[in-house]
């Protein structure tokens, strides 16, 4: 992934120019002279406007997710701690990755030097990998909540959730920044890791976990119909609904990133002939996924939707608003929770 992103950020340069950039011997003036801008002014303005809207939605939407979970006690659960950490990763994508990628995509050139190219690519890989790790943890969290509810509180204690979140950040950081910190890219050392293992292996694990959740949910649907305890029925319904929402989020993530990782595998077999514009389109599909999660939370989860509306309308500052307030959408739902 790192190799391909780094190469695609210099689309108009030949291999010798790339080698000079890696060695740090090419000046910014040479980079500008070797870049071409095939797009006309109108298309550039349109792309800047369109991609800027995506960046703003990514940052603002995910910041709302973080604020909502941090402020409202009802949203503070083991699952939502993973969701909040995932939102931090997506927000960072919008803040420090997408703006520079937007300029590279629109201008057809990388203006920020070889060193920052390495840093930008490493951040890109790190945050993408962190997102996949978080989704894997969410899949396991939902697996225990739906399939093994009796051991859920033991398996997903606050200390274990905190440990898993640290792992979700530490491992991607080592994978992406380790080679640069050790100067392996300067020494010309190749790290022999399976291609795209950080995407396809977690994807397989998530699919297996959600298949088991799907089978358990069908079995529990019959139990909900036959259960006479309203509290038990409400709990099972909430867990199923949470699993469904997060399953949709996981599915959207896989759909939007699958083209990029698929082409990344196929490209060597076609002698690296994939056009730069194809890489740009598939890469931006992955970026756009970071802006979709807040909309999915708002669409499928009533509590998140109400929390978002309260922050956007500044109603959290009004009298009567408190971190412990009820976020249920309807009075009926609030009455069911009290039973």
mmCIF file of C-alpha atoms in Angstrom:
data_model
loop_
_atom_site.group_PDB
_atom_site.id
_atom_site.type_symbol
_atom_site.label_atom_id
_atom_site.label_comp_id
_atom_site.label_asym_id
_atom_site.label_seq_id
_atom_site.Cartn_x
_atom_site.Cartn_y
_atom_site.Cartn_z
ATOM 1 C CA UNK A 1 0.000 0.000 0.000
ATOM 2 C CA UNK A 2 2.758 2.438 1.012
ATOM 3 C CA UNK A 3 4.685 1.774 -2.203
ATOM 4 C CA UNK A 4 1.675 2.398 -4.425
ATOM 5 C CA UNK A 5 0.448 5.531 -2.659
ATOM 6 C CA UNK A 6 3.934 7.037 -2.700
ATOM 7 C CA UNK A 7 4.334 6.333 -6.404
ATOM 8 C CA UNK A 8 0.896 7.630 -7.350
ATOM 9 C CA UNK A 9 1.632 10.927 -5.625
ATOM 10 C CA UNK A 10 4.194 11.682 -8.371
ATOM 11 C CA UNK A 11 2.141 10.690 -11.430
ATOM 12 C CA UNK A 12 4.095 12.625 -14.029
ATOM 13 C CA UNK A 13 7.622 11.631 -12.965
ATOM 14 C CA UNK A 14 9.727 8.773 -14.257
ATOM 15 C CA UNK A 15 11.501 6.177 -12.083
ATOM 16 C CA UNK A 16 14.767 8.108 -11.926
ATOM 17 C CA UNK A 17 12.974 11.178 -10.611
ATOM 18 C CA UNK A 18 11.251 9.093 -7.952
ATOM 19 C CA UNK A 19 14.592 7.664 -6.898
ATOM 20 C CA UNK A 20 16.027 11.150 -6.529
ATOM 21 C CA UNK A 21 13.035 12.141 -4.411
ATOM 22 C CA UNK A 22 13.521 9.166 -2.134
ATOM 23 C CA UNK A 23 17.147 10.159 -1.621
ATOM 24 C CA UNK A 24 16.103 13.708 -0.815
ATOM 25 C CA UNK A 25 18.243 15.219 -3.571
ATOM 26 C CA UNK A 26 15.505 16.820 -5.693
ATOM 27 C CA UNK A 27 14.529 20.419 -5.025
ATOM 28 C CA UNK A 28 10.996 21.770 -4.904
ATOM 29 C CA UNK A 29 11.733 23.694 -8.126
ATOM 30 C CA UNK A 30 12.447 20.452 -9.994
ATOM 31 C CA UNK A 31 9.220 18.954 -8.671
ATOM 32 C CA UNK A 32 7.200 21.897 -9.941
ATOM 33 C CA UNK A 33 8.859 21.825 -13.354
ATOM 34 C CA UNK A 34 8.115 18.109 -13.820
ATOM 35 C CA UNK A 35 4.428 18.443 -12.895
ATOM 36 C CA UNK A 36 1.667 18.910 -15.390
ATOM 37 C CA UNK A 37 -1.874 20.207 -14.851
ATOM 38 C CA UNK A 38 -4.089 18.660 -17.527
ATOM 39 C CA UNK A 39 -7.364 19.911 -16.022
ATOM 40 C CA UNK A 40 -8.903 23.214 -17.009
ATOM 41 C CA UNK A 41 -9.792 25.919 -14.522
ATOM 42 C CA UNK A 42 -13.500 25.032 -14.323
ATOM 43 C CA UNK A 43 -12.891 21.354 -13.543
ATOM 44 C CA UNK A 44 -10.284 22.253 -10.929
ATOM 45 C CA UNK A 45 -12.706 24.628 -9.171
ATOM 46 C CA UNK A 46 -15.431 21.972 -9.242
ATOM 47 C CA UNK A 47 -13.120 19.296 -7.812
ATOM 48 C CA UNK A 48 -11.835 21.597 -5.079
ATOM 49 C CA UNK A 49 -15.401 22.516 -4.090
ATOM 50 C CA UNK A 50 -16.676 18.924 -4.192
ATOM 51 C CA UNK A 51 -13.747 17.422 -2.279
ATOM 52 C CA UNK A 52 -13.732 20.296 0.230
ATOM 53 C CA UNK A 53 -17.359 19.529 1.103
ATOM 54 C CA UNK A 54 -16.357 15.911 1.701
ATOM 55 C CA UNK A 55 -13.491 16.997 3.960
ATOM 56 C CA UNK A 56 -15.722 19.328 6.014
ATOM 57 C CA UNK A 57 -18.375 16.610 6.399
ATOM 58 C CA UNK A 58 -15.714 14.136 7.510
ATOM 59 C CA UNK A 59 -14.255 16.416 10.173
ATOM 60 C CA UNK A 60 -17.513 17.896 11.499
ATOM 61 C CA UNK A 61 -19.473 14.632 11.419
ATOM 62 C CA UNK A 62 -16.887 12.577 13.254
ATOM 63 C CA UNK A 63 -16.238 15.386 15.729
ATOM 64 C CA UNK A 64 -19.969 15.267 16.553
ATOM 65 C CA UNK A 65 -19.677 11.525 17.214
ATOM 66 C CA UNK A 66 -16.772 12.089 19.616
ATOM 67 C CA UNK A 67 -18.578 14.952 21.397
ATOM 68 C CA UNK A 68 -21.821 12.986 21.718
ATOM 69 C CA UNK A 69 -20.209 9.932 23.289
ATOM 70 C CA UNK A 70 -17.956 11.997 25.542
ATOM 71 C CA UNK A 71 -20.861 14.165 26.796
ATOM 72 C CA UNK A 72 -23.919 11.914 27.096
ATOM 73 C CA UNK A 73 -23.692 9.118 29.655
ATOM 74 C CA UNK A 74 -26.301 7.041 27.833
ATOM 75 C CA UNK A 75 -23.903 6.677 24.890
ATOM 76 C CA UNK A 76 -20.939 5.635 27.032
ATOM 77 C CA UNK A 77 -20.762 1.874 26.525
ATOM 78 C CA UNK A 78 -17.930 -0.515 25.588
ATOM 79 C CA UNK A 79 -19.160 -0.617 22.006
ATOM 80 C CA UNK A 80 -19.361 3.151 21.714
ATOM 81 C CA UNK A 81 -15.852 3.597 23.101
ATOM 82 C CA UNK A 82 -14.657 1.693 20.030
ATOM 83 C CA UNK A 83 -16.966 3.863 17.916
ATOM 84 C CA UNK A 84 -15.515 7.039 19.449
ATOM 85 C CA UNK A 85 -11.944 5.911 18.820
ATOM 86 C CA UNK A 86 -12.896 5.009 15.237
ATOM 87 C CA UNK A 87 -14.408 8.496 14.833
ATOM 88 C CA UNK A 88 -11.113 10.018 16.026
ATOM 89 C CA UNK A 89 -9.290 8.078 13.285
ATOM 90 C CA UNK A 90 -11.793 9.216 10.646
ATOM 91 C CA UNK A 91 -11.605 12.817 11.882
ATOM 92 C CA UNK A 92 -7.802 12.737 11.558
ATOM 93 C CA UNK A 93 -8.179 11.447 8.008
ATOM 94 C CA UNK A 94 -10.219 14.542 7.228
ATOM 95 C CA UNK A 95 -7.844 16.906 9.015
ATOM 96 C CA UNK A 96 -4.361 15.759 8.013
ATOM 97 C CA UNK A 97 -4.688 13.330 5.087
ATOM 98 C CA UNK A 98 -7.521 14.393 2.786
ATOM 99 C CA UNK A 99 -6.537 18.083 2.292
ATOM 100 C CA UNK A 100 -3.089 17.232 0.898
ATOM 101 C CA UNK A 101 -4.503 14.360 -1.149
ATOM 102 C CA UNK A 102 -7.073 16.778 -2.583
ATOM 103 C CA UNK A 103 -4.336 19.128 -3.821
ATOM 104 C CA UNK A 104 -2.367 16.228 -5.309
ATOM 105 C CA UNK A 105 -5.465 14.856 -7.052
ATOM 106 C CA UNK A 106 -6.617 18.188 -8.496
ATOM 107 C CA UNK A 107 -3.207 19.576 -9.464
ATOM 108 C CA UNK A 108 -1.749 16.259 -10.618
ATOM 109 C CA UNK A 109 1.394 16.930 -8.591
ATOM 110 C CA UNK A 110 2.835 16.643 -5.075
ATOM 111 C CA UNK A 111 4.043 20.092 -3.939
ATOM 112 C CA UNK A 112 5.111 19.317 -0.380
ATOM 113 C CA UNK A 113 8.461 17.585 -0.738
ATOM 114 C CA UNK A 114 9.707 14.016 -0.450
ATOM 115 C CA UNK A 115 9.905 13.888 3.352
ATOM 116 C CA UNK A 116 6.311 15.011 3.879
ATOM 117 C CA UNK A 117 5.244 12.603 1.136
ATOM 118 C CA UNK A 118 6.602 9.762 3.274
ATOM 119 C CA UNK A 119 4.911 11.175 6.383
ATOM 120 C CA UNK A 120 1.590 11.726 4.600
ATOM 121 C CA UNK A 121 1.587 8.202 3.145
ATOM 122 C CA UNK A 122 2.448 6.709 6.530
ATOM 123 C CA UNK A 123 -0.409 8.585 8.205
ATOM 124 C CA UNK A 124 -2.743 7.441 5.439
ATOM 125 C CA UNK A 125 -1.817 3.787 5.927
ATOM 126 C CA UNK A 126 -1.849 4.068 9.719
ATOM 127 C CA UNK A 127 -5.327 5.593 9.940
ATOM 128 C CA UNK A 128 -6.801 3.168 7.402
ATOM 129 C CA UNK A 129 -5.323 0.205 9.282
ATOM 130 C CA UNK A 130 -6.515 1.640 12.612
ATOM 131 C CA UNK A 131 -10.061 1.852 11.201
ATOM 132 C CA UNK A 132 -9.945 -1.806 10.185
ATOM 133 C CA UNK A 133 -8.669 -2.828 13.616
ATOM 134 C CA UNK A 134 -11.444 -0.864 15.336
ATOM 135 C CA UNK A 135 -14.083 -2.499 13.138
ATOM 136 C CA UNK A 136 -12.649 -5.909 14.018
ATOM 137 C CA UNK A 137 -12.957 -5.096 17.723
ATOM 138 C CA UNK A 138 -16.520 -3.878 17.191
ATOM 139 C CA UNK A 139 -17.332 -7.163 15.439
ATOM 140 C CA UNK A 140 -16.024 -9.144 18.428
ATOM 141 C CA UNK A 141 -17.875 -6.857 20.836
ATOM 142 C CA UNK A 142 -21.160 -7.476 19.016
ATOM 143 C CA UNK A 143 -20.395 -11.207 18.794
ATOM 144 C CA UNK A 144 -20.174 -11.542 22.568
ATOM 145 C CA UNK A 145 -23.119 -9.179 23.177
ATOM 146 C CA UNK A 146 -25.460 -11.143 20.889
ATOM 147 C CA UNK A 147 -24.062 -14.687 20.940
ATOM 148 C CA UNK A 148 -22.695 -14.893 24.498
ATOM 149 C CA UNK A 149 -24.491 -12.235 26.553
ATOM 150 C CA UNK A 150 -23.760 -13.966 29.868
ATOM 151 C CA UNK A 151 -19.989 -13.478 29.487
ATOM 152 C CA UNK A 152 -20.168 -10.113 27.723
ATOM 153 C CA UNK A 153 -19.485 -7.967 30.790
ATOM 154 C CA UNK A 154 -16.477 -10.151 31.617
ATOM 155 C CA UNK A 155 -15.036 -10.176 28.098
ATOM 156 C CA UNK A 156 -15.636 -6.472 27.461
ATOM 157 C CA UNK A 157 -14.657 -4.825 30.747
ATOM 158 C CA UNK A 158 -13.504 -1.206 30.706
ATOM 159 C CA UNK A 159 -9.868 -2.207 31.180
ATOM 160 C CA UNK A 160 -9.999 -4.700 28.322
ATOM 161 C CA UNK A 161 -11.691 -2.191 26.024
ATOM 162 C CA UNK A 162 -8.975 0.374 26.851
ATOM 163 C CA UNK A 163 -6.268 -2.215 26.117
ATOM 164 C CA UNK A 164 -7.828 -3.130 22.758
ATOM 165 C CA UNK A 165 -8.115 0.534 21.763
ATOM 166 C CA UNK A 166 -4.409 1.019 22.530
ATOM 167 C CA UNK A 167 -3.635 -2.021 20.340
ATOM 168 C CA UNK A 168 -5.834 -0.577 17.562
ATOM 169 C CA UNK A 169 -3.562 2.470 17.474
ATOM 170 C CA UNK A 170 -0.170 1.039 18.406
ATOM 171 C CA UNK A 171 0.021 -1.781 15.843
ATOM 172 C CA UNK A 172 -0.950 0.391 12.816
ATOM 173 C CA UNK A 173 1.540 3.011 13.994
ATOM 174 C CA UNK A 174 4.348 0.435 14.058
ATOM 175 C CA UNK A 175 3.325 -0.956 10.672
ATOM 176 C CA UNK A 176 3.255 2.448 8.978
ATOM 177 C CA UNK A 177 5.949 4.445 10.781
ATOM 178 C CA UNK A 178 8.304 1.641 11.812
ATOM 179 C CA UNK A 179 10.163 1.411 8.471
ATOM 180 C CA UNK A 180 10.621 5.187 8.331
ATOM 181 C CA UNK A 181 11.776 5.508 11.951
ATOM 182 C CA UNK A 182 14.325 2.747 11.311
ATOM 183 C CA UNK A 183 15.414 4.389 8.016
ATOM 184 C CA UNK A 184 14.664 1.149 6.164
ATOM 185 C CA UNK A 185 13.295 3.114 3.170
ATOM 186 C CA UNK A 186 16.651 4.934 2.891
ATOM 187 C CA UNK A 187 18.680 1.747 3.293
ATOM 188 C CA UNK A 188 16.609 0.081 0.569
ATOM 189 C CA UNK A 189 15.431 -2.732 2.849
ATOM 190 C CA UNK A 190 12.278 -4.488 1.680
ATOM 191 C CA UNK A 191 9.907 -5.685 4.395
ATOM 192 C CA UNK A 192 8.463 -9.023 3.354
ATOM 193 C CA UNK A 193 4.883 -8.884 4.596
ATOM 194 C CA UNK A 194 1.883 -10.504 2.882
ATOM 195 C CA UNK A 195 0.267 -7.974 0.549
ATOM 196 C CA UNK A 196 -2.761 -6.229 2.069
ATOM 197 C CA UNK A 197 -2.860 -8.646 5.035
ATOM 198 C CA UNK A 198 -3.925 -5.704 7.211
ATOM 199 C CA UNK A 199 -7.166 -5.494 5.196
ATOM 200 C CA UNK A 200 -8.163 -8.949 3.985
ATOM 201 C CA UNK A 201 -7.435 -10.947 7.143
ATOM 202 C CA UNK A 202 -9.488 -8.621 9.404
ATOM 203 C CA UNK A 203 -12.175 -8.560 6.709
ATOM 204 C CA UNK A 204 -12.436 -12.362 6.827
ATOM 205 C CA UNK A 205 -12.594 -12.296 10.637
ATOM 206 C CA UNK A 206 -15.334 -9.643 10.609
ATOM 207 C CA UNK A 207 -17.409 -11.543 8.055
ATOM 208 C CA UNK A 208 -17.210 -14.747 10.107
ATOM 209 C CA UNK A 209 -18.144 -12.884 13.288
ATOM 210 C CA UNK A 210 -21.170 -11.216 11.690
ATOM 211 C CA UNK A 211 -22.285 -14.468 10.097
ATOM 212 C CA UNK A 212 -22.395 -15.988 13.577
ATOM 213 C CA UNK A 213 -24.220 -12.909 14.854
ATOM 214 C CA UNK A 214 -26.769 -13.247 12.048
ATOM 215 C CA UNK A 215 -27.483 -16.874 12.939
ATOM 216 C CA UNK A 216 -27.733 -16.050 16.644
ATOM 217 C CA UNK A 217 -30.071 -13.121 15.915
ATOM 218 C CA UNK A 218 -32.453 -15.383 13.988
ATOM 219 C CA UNK A 219 -32.495 -17.789 16.898
ATOM 220 C CA UNK A 220 -33.083 -15.008 19.399
ATOM 221 C CA UNK A 221 -35.945 -13.573 17.340
ATOM 222 C CA UNK A 222 -37.967 -16.607 18.319
ATOM 223 C CA UNK A 223 -36.968 -16.148 21.954
ATOM 224 C CA UNK A 224 -38.071 -12.511 21.888
ATOM 225 C CA UNK A 225 -41.528 -13.527 20.662
ATOM 226 C CA UNK A 226 -41.883 -16.162 23.382
ATOM 227 C CA UNK A 227 -40.328 -14.165 26.225
ATOM 228 C CA UNK A 228 -42.709 -12.908 28.884
ATOM 229 C CA UNK A 229 -40.226 -10.529 30.530
ATOM 230 C CA UNK A 230 -40.406 -7.100 28.946
ATOM 231 C CA UNK A 231 -36.960 -6.082 30.218
ATOM 232 C CA UNK A 232 -35.364 -9.186 28.657
ATOM 233 C CA UNK A 233 -37.102 -8.524 25.350
ATOM 234 C CA UNK A 234 -35.987 -4.882 25.301
ATOM 235 C CA UNK A 235 -32.370 -5.829 26.041
ATOM 236 C CA UNK A 236 -32.267 -8.404 23.263
ATOM 237 C CA UNK A 237 -33.857 -5.960 20.815
ATOM 238 C CA UNK A 238 -31.319 -3.265 21.640
ATOM 239 C CA UNK A 239 -28.373 -5.631 21.178
ATOM 240 C CA UNK A 240 -29.741 -6.850 17.854
ATOM 241 C CA UNK A 241 -30.334 -3.309 16.646
ATOM 242 C CA UNK A 242 -26.824 -2.247 17.644
ATOM 243 C CA UNK A 243 -25.370 -5.263 15.850
ATOM 244 C CA UNK A 244 -27.389 -4.423 12.728
ATOM 245 C CA UNK A 245 -26.269 -0.775 12.691
ATOM 246 C CA UNK A 246 -22.608 -1.608 13.219
ATOM 247 C CA UNK A 247 -22.838 -4.434 10.699
ATOM 248 C CA UNK A 248 -24.049 -1.932 8.093
ATOM 249 C CA UNK A 249 -21.151 0.384 8.966
ATOM 250 C CA UNK A 250 -18.701 -2.496 8.578
ATOM 251 C CA UNK A 251 -20.278 -3.498 5.261
ATOM 252 C CA UNK A 252 -20.077 0.061 3.909
ATOM 253 C CA UNK A 253 -16.419 0.230 4.923
ATOM 254 C CA UNK A 254 -15.606 -2.998 3.072
ATOM 255 C CA UNK A 255 -17.539 -1.934 -0.036
ATOM 256 C CA UNK A 256 -15.819 1.451 -0.278
ATOM 257 C CA UNK A 257 -12.281 0.161 0.376
ATOM 258 C CA UNK A 258 -12.521 -3.141 -1.527
ATOM 259 C CA UNK A 259 -11.819 -1.616 -4.997
ATOM 260 C CA UNK A 260 -8.577 0.008 -3.823
ATOM 261 C CA UNK A 261 -7.200 -3.109 -2.150
ATOM 262 C CA UNK A 262 -8.347 -5.347 -5.006
ATOM 263 C CA UNK A 263 -6.557 -3.226 -7.607
ATOM 264 C CA UNK A 264 -3.526 -3.144 -5.317
ATOM 265 C CA UNK A 265 -3.339 -6.942 -5.615
ATOM 266 C CA UNK A 266 -4.125 -7.123 -9.336
ATOM 267 C CA UNK A 267 -1.793 -4.301 -10.419
ATOM 268 C CA UNK A 268 1.496 -6.296 -10.230
ATOM 269 C CA UNK A 269 0.012 -8.993 -12.485
ATOM 270 C CA UNK A 270 -0.768 -6.432 -15.196
ATOM 271 C CA UNK A 271 2.719 -4.906 -15.010
ATOM 272 C CA UNK A 272 1.605 -1.918 -12.927
ATOM 273 C CA UNK A 273 -0.391 -0.509 -15.817
ATOM 274 C CA UNK A 274 -3.334 0.801 -13.762
ATOM 275 C CA UNK A 275 -3.961 4.447 -14.613
ATOM 276 C CA UNK A 276 -3.339 7.093 -11.961
ATOM 277 C CA UNK A 277 -6.915 8.355 -12.287
ATOM 278 C CA UNK A 278 -8.174 4.879 -11.341
ATOM 279 C CA UNK A 279 -6.009 4.921 -8.208
ATOM 280 C CA UNK A 280 -7.308 8.387 -7.356
ATOM 281 C CA UNK A 281 -10.958 7.369 -7.751
ATOM 282 C CA UNK A 282 -10.604 4.222 -5.653
ATOM 283 C CA UNK A 283 -8.542 6.007 -3.006
ATOM 284 C CA UNK A 284 -11.150 8.766 -2.673
ATOM 285 C CA UNK A 285 -13.877 6.150 -2.381
ATOM 286 C CA UNK A 286 -12.046 4.955 0.712
ATOM 287 C CA UNK A 287 -11.686 8.494 2.030
ATOM 288 C CA UNK A 288 -15.385 9.184 1.518
ATOM 289 C CA UNK A 289 -16.177 6.241 3.782
ATOM 290 C CA UNK A 290 -14.740 8.262 6.687
ATOM 291 C CA UNK A 291 -17.479 10.863 6.187
ATOM 292 C CA UNK A 292 -20.324 8.329 5.962
ATOM 293 C CA UNK A 293 -20.209 6.789 9.448
ATOM 294 C CA UNK A 294 -21.765 9.789 11.289
ATOM 295 C CA UNK A 295 -24.637 9.834 8.783
ATOM 296 C CA UNK A 296 -25.157 6.100 9.309
ATOM 297 C CA UNK A 297 -25.232 6.553 13.097
ATOM 298 C CA UNK A 298 -27.731 9.371 12.745
ATOM 299 C CA UNK A 299 -29.922 7.429 10.326
ATOM 300 C CA UNK A 300 -30.039 4.102 12.174
ATOM 301 C CA UNK A 301 -29.581 5.126 15.832
ATOM 302 C CA UNK A 302 -32.142 7.379 17.498
ATOM 303 C CA UNK A 303 -29.931 8.260 20.455
ATOM 304 C CA UNK A 304 -27.075 9.422 18.230
ATOM 305 C CA UNK A 305 -29.520 11.349 16.038
ATOM 306 C CA UNK A 306 -30.928 13.251 19.016
ATOM 307 C CA UNK A 307 -27.436 13.919 20.387
ATOM 308 C CA UNK A 308 -26.307 15.316 17.019
ATOM 309 C CA UNK A 309 -29.347 17.601 16.787
ATOM 310 C CA UNK A 310 -28.780 18.882 20.305
ATOM 311 C CA UNK A 311 -25.182 19.836 19.561
ATOM 312 C CA UNK A 312 -25.975 21.378 16.177
ATOM 313 C CA UNK A 313 -28.802 23.414 17.720
ATOM 314 C CA UNK A 314 -26.671 24.337 20.756
ATOM 315 C CA UNK A 315 -29.399 22.890 22.976
ATOM 316 C CA UNK A 316 -26.833 21.288 25.281
ATOM 317 C CA UNK A 317 -26.310 24.786 26.717
ATOM 318 C CA UNK A 318 -29.989 25.289 27.552
ATOM 319 C CA UNK A 319 -31.437 24.746 31.061
ATOM 320 C CA UNK A 320 -32.617 21.202 31.561
ATOM 321 C CA UNK A 321 -29.926 19.675 29.398
ATOM 322 C CA UNK A 322 -27.460 17.418 31.211
ATOM 323 C CA UNK A 323 -25.041 14.572 30.379
ATOM 324 C CA UNK A 324 -27.407 12.122 32.061
ATOM 325 C CA UNK A 325 -30.528 13.062 30.099
ATOM 326 C CA UNK A 326 -32.600 10.476 28.245
ATOM 327 C CA UNK A 327 -31.900 10.320 24.497
ATOM 328 C CA UNK A 328 -34.769 8.004 23.583
ATOM 329 C CA UNK A 329 -36.627 9.301 20.577
ATOM 330 C CA UNK A 330 -40.139 8.467 21.709
ATOM 331 C CA UNK A 331 -41.988 8.513 24.996
ATOM 332 C CA UNK A 332 -43.009 4.913 24.417
ATOM 333 C CA UNK A 333 -39.392 3.814 24.208
ATOM 334 C CA UNK A 334 -38.600 5.701 27.402
ATOM 335 C CA UNK A 335 -41.472 3.964 29.189
ATOM 336 C CA UNK A 336 -40.242 0.564 28.004
ATOM 337 C CA UNK A 337 -36.770 1.275 29.405
ATOM 338 C CA UNK A 338 -38.283 2.064 32.791
ATOM 339 C CA UNK A 339 -40.195 -1.232 32.996
#
